[in-house]
Coordinates of C-alpha atoms in Angstrom, one line a residue:
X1 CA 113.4 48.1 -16.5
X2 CA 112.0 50.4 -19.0
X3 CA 110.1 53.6 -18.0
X4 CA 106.3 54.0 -18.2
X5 CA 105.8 56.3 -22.0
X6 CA 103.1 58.2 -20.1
X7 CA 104.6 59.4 -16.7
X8 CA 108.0 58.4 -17.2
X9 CA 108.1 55.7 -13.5
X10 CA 110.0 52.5 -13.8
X11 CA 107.7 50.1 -14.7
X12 CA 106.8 47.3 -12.2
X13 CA 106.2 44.5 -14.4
X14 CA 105.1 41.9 -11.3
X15 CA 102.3 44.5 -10.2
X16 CA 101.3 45.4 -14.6
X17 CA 101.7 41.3 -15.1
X18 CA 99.3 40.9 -12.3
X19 CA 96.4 43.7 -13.8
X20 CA 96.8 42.5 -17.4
X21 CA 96.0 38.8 -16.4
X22 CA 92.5 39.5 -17.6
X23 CA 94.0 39.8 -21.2
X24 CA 94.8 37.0 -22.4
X25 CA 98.1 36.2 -24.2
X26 CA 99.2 39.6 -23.3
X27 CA 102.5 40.0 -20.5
X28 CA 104.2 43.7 -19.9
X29 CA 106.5 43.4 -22.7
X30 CA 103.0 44.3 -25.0
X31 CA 102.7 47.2 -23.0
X32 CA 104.9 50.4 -22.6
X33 CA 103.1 52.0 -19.3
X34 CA 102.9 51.6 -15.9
X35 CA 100.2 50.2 -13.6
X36 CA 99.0 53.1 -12.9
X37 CA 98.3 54.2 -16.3
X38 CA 97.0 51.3 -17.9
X39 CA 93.4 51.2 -17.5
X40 CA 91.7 47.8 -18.2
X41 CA 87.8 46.9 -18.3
X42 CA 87.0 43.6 -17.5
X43 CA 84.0 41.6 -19.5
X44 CA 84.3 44.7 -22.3
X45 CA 85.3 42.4 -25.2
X46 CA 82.2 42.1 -27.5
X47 CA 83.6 38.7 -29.6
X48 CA 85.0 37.0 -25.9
X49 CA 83.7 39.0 -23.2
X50 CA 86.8 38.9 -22.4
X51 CA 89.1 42.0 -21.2
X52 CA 90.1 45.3 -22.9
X53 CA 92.9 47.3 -22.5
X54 CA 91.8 51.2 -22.7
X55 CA 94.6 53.9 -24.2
X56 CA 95.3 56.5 -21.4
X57 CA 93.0 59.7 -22.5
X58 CA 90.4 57.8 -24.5
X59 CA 86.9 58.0 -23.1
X60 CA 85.2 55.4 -24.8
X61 CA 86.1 51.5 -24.4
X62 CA 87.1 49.7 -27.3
X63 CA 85.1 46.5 -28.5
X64 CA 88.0 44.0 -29.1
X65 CA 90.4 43.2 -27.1
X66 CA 93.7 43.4 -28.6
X67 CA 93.9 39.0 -28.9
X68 CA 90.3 39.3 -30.7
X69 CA 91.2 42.0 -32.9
X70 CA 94.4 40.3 -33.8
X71 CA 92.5 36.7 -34.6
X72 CA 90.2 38.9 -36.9
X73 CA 93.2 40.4 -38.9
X74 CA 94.4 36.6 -39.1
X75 CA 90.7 35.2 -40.1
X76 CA 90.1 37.8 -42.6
X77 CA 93.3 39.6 -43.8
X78 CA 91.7 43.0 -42.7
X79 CA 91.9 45.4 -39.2
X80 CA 88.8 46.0 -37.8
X81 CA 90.4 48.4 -35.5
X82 CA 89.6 48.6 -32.1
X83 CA 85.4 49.7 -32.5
X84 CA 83.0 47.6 -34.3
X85 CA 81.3 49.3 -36.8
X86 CA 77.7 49.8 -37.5
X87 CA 77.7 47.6 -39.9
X88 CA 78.5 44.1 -38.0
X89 CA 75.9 45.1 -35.0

């Protein structure tokens, strides 16, 4: 069992498995946090409407979710990063 990178508690990987279900793809071993600070927001994804995860300490939600942004670095060779921008509204 690894500890959480944030608050340093053992990570439960049953209780993390269970609240990143909504991302798909995704188990703990993606993650390095616990439960508790792992903050997800369900229907955010603006290409799948499918789950985000959201960094402890940011404010804003991202626009991909991390399978969406990863399909788009395989489609066209090039990170859109986490944000749309301007551009492709």
């Amino acid at each position: 069992m690894k500890p959480c990178h944030n608050c340093q508690a053992v990570i439960d990987e049953y209780i993390l498995d269970k609240q990143l279900e909504p991302l798909r793809d995704l188990t703990v071993d993606d993650f390095n946090v616990c439960a508790d600070c792992a903050t997800i927001a369900t229907d955010a994804c603006v290409k799948c409407g499918g789950a985000v995860y959201v960094p402890r300490g940011e404010s804003v939600t991202p626009d991909y979710c991390p399978a969406c942004r990863s399909d788009l670095i395989d489609l066209t060779d090039h990170d859109p990063g986490w944000y749309r921008d301007s551009m492709s509204l």
